[in-house]
PDB file of C-alpha atoms in Angstrom:
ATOM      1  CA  UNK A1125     -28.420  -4.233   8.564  1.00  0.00           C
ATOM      2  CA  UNK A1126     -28.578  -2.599   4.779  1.00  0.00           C
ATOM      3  CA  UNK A1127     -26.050   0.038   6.059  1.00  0.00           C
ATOM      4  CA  UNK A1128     -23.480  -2.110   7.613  1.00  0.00           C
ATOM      5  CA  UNK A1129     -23.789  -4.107   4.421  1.00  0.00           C
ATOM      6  CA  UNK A1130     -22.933  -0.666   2.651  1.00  0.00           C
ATOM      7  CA  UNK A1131     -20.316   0.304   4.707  1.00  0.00           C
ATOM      8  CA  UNK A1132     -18.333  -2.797   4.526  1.00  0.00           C
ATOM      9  CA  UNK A1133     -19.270  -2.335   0.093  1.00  0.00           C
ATOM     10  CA  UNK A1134     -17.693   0.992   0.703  1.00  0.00           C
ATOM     11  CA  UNK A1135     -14.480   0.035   2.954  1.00  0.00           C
ATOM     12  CA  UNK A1136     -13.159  -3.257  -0.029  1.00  0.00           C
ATOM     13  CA  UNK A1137     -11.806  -0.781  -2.464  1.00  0.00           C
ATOM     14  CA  UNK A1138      -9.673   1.135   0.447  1.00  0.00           C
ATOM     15  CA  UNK A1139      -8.719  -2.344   2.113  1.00  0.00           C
ATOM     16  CA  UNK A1140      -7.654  -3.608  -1.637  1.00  0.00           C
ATOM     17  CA  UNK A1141      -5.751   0.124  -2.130  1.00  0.00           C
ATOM     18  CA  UNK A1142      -4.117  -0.922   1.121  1.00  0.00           C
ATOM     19  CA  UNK A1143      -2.737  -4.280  -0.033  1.00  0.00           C
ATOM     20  CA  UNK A1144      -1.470  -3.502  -2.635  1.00  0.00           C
ATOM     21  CA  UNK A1145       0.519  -0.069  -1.824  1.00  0.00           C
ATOM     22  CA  UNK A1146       4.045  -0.332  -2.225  1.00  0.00           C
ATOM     23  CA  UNK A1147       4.911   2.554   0.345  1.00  0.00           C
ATOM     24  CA  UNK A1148       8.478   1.884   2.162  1.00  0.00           C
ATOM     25  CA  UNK A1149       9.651  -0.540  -0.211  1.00  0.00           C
ATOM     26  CA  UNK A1150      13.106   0.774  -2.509  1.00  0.00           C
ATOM     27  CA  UNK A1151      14.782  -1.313  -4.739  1.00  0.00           C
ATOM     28  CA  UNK A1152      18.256  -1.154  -5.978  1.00  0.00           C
ATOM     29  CA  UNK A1153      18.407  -1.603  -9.241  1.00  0.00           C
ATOM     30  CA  UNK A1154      19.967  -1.455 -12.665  1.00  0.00           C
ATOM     31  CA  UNK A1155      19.019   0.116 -16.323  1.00  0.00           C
ATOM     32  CA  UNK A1156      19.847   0.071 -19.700  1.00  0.00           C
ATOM     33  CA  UNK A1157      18.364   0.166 -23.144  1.00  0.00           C
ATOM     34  CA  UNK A1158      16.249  -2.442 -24.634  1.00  0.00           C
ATOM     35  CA  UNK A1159      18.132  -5.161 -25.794  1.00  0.00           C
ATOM     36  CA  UNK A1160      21.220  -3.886 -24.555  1.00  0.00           C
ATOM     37  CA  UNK A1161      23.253  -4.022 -21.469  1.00  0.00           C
ATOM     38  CA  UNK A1162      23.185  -1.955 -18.738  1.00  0.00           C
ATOM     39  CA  UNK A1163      24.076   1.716 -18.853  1.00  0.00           C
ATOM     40  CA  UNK A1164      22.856   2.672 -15.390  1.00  0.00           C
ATOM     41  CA  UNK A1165      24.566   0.834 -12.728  1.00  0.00           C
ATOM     42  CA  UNK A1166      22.297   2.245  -9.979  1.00  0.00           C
ATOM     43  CA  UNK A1167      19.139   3.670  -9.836  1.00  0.00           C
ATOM     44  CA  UNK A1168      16.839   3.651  -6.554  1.00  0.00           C
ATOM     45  CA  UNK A1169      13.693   3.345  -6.837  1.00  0.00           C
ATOM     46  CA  UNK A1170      11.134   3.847  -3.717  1.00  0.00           C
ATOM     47  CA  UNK A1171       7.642   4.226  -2.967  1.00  0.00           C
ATOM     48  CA  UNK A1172       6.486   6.201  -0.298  1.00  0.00           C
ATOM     49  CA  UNK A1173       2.861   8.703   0.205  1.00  0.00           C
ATOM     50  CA  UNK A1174       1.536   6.902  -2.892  1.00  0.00           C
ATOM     51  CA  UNK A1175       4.410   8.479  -4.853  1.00  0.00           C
ATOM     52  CA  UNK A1176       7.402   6.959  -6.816  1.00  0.00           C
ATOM     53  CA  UNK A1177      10.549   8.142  -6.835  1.00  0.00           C
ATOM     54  CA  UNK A1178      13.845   6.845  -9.507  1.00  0.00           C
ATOM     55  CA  UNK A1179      16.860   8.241  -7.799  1.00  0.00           C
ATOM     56  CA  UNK A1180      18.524   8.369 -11.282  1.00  0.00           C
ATOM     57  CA  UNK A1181      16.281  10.483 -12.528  1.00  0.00           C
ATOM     58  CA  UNK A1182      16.877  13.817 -10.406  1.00  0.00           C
ATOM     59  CA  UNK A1183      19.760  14.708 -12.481  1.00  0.00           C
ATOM     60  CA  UNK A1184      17.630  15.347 -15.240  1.00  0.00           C
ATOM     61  CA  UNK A1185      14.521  17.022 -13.287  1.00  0.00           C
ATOM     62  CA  UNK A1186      12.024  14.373 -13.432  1.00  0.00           C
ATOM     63  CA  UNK A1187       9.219  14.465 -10.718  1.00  0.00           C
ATOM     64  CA  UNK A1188       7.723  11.913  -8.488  1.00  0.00           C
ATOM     65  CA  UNK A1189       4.262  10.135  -9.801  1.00  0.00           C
ATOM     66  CA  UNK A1190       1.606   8.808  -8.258  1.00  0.00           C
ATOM     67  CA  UNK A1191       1.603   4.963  -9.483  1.00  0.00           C
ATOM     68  CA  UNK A1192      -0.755   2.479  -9.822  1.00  0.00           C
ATOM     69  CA  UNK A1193      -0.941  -1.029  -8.594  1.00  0.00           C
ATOM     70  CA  UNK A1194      -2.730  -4.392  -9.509  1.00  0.00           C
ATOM     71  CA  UNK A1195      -2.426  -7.508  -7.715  1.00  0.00           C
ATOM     72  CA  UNK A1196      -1.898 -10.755  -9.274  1.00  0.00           C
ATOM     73  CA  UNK A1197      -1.501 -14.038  -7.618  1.00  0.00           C
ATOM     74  CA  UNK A1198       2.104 -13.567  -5.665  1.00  0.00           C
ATOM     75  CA  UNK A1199       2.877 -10.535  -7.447  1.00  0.00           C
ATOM     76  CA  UNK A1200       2.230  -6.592  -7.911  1.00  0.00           C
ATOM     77  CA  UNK A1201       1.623  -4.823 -11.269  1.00  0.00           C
ATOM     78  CA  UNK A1202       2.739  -0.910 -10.967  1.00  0.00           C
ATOM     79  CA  UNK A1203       2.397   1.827 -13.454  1.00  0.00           C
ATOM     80  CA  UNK A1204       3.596   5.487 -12.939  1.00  0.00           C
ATOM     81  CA  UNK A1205       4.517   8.427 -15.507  1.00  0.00           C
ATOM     82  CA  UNK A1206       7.047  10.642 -13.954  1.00  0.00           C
ATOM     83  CA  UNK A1207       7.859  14.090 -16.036  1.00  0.00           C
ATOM     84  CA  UNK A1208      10.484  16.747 -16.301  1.00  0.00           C
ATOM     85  CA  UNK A1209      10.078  20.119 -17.943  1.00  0.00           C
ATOM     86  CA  UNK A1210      13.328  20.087 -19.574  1.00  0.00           C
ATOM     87  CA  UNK A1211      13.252  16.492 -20.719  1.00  0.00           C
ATOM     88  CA  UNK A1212       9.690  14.947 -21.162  1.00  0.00           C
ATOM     89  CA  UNK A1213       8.332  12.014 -19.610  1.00  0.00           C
ATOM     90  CA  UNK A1214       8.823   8.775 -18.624  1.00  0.00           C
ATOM     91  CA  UNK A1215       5.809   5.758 -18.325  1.00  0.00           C
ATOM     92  CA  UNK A1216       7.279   2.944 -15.826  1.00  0.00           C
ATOM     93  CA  UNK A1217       5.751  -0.626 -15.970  1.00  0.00           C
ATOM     94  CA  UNK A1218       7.116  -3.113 -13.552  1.00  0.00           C
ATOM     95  CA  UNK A1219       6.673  -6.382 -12.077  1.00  0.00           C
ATOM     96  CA  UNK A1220       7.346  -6.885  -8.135  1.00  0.00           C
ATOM     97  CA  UNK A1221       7.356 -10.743  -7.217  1.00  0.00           C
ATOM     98  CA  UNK A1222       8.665 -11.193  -3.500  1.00  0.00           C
ATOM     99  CA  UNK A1223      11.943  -9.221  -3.026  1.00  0.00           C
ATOM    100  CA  UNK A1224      12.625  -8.751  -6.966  1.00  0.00           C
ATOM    101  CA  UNK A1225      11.531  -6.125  -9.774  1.00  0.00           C
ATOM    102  CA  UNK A1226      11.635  -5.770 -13.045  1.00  0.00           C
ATOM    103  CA  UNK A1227       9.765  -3.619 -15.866  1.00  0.00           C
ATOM    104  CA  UNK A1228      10.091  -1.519 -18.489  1.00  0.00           C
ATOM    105  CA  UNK A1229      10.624   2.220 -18.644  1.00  0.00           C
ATOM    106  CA  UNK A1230       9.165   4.375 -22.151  1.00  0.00           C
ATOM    107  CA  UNK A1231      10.976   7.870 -22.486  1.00  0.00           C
ATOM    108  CA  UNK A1232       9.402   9.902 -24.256  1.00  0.00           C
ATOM    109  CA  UNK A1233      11.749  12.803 -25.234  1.00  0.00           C
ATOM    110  CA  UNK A1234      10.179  16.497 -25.138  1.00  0.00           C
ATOM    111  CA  UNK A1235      10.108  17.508 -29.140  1.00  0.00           C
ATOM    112  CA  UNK A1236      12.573  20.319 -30.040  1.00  0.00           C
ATOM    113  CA  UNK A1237      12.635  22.256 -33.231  1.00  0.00           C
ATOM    114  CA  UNK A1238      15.465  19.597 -34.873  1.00  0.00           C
ATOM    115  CA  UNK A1239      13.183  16.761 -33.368  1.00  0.00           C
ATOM    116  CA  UNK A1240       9.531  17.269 -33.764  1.00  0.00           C
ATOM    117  CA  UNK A1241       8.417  14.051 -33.555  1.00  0.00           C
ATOM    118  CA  UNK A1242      10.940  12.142 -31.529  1.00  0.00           C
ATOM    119  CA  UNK A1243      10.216   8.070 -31.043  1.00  0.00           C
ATOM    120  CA  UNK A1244      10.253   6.779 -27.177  1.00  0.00           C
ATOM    121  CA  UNK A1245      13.161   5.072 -26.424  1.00  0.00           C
ATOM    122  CA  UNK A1246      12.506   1.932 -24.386  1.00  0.00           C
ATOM    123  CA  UNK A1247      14.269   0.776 -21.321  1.00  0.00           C
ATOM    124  CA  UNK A1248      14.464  -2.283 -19.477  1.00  0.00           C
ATOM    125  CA  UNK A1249      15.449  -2.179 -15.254  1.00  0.00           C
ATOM    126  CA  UNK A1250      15.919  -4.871 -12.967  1.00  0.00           C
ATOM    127  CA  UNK A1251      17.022  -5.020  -9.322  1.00  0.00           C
ATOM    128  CA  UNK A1252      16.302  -6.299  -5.524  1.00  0.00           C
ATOM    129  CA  UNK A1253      15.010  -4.922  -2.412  1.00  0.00           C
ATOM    130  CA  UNK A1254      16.677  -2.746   0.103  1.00  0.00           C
TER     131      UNK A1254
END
């Protein structure tokens, strides 16, 4: 009886993981700066393999991440950091709530020799299922 007990201890974490993956769901949605309007009239995003993907971002050689998820209540927490050689990284936040998202996307710029210490620009996104 203590190992079925410990099997089924074992199996809640990859049951939760489960739940709360966001594989085949891609989102249309829109971008811009923080506190402005939008500058990127369409950007997919998808999840698929535990990986996430921003469609807008292969013009500028950013990877796909492995993201994160948290469940809470009706809706699903994600965090990813996506990175390109040329360009730096990116650290995605976003809210999913039924057949909406919406977040926040940090760049943080890769430092060149006439910007050492350049600040992240922050970016809100917003957009609907597919």
């Amino acid at each position: 009886m203590k190992r079925f007990a410990w099997a089924l201890l074992c199996l809640i974490p990859l049951v939760a993981a489960a739940q709360n993956s966001l594989d085949g769901r891609r989102f249309d949605t829109q971008a811009g700066f923080t506190g402005k309007p939008a500058h990127i009239a369409r950007d997919i995003l998808s999840f698929a393999e535990g990986k996430f993907h921003s469609s807008d971002c292969d013009q500028y050689g950013y990877d796909k991440g492995s993201y994160r998820t948290t469940a809470n209540g009706d809706s699903i927490t994600f965090e990813v950091e996506t990175r390109s050689e040329q360009h730096g990284r990116n650290v995605w936040k976003g809210v999913i709530r039924g057949d909406s998202v919406e977040g926040t996307m940090m760049f943080y710029r890769k430092p060149t020799w006439y910007r050492p210490n350049p600040e992240p620009l922050e970016h809100w996104f917003k957009g609907k299922a597919m």
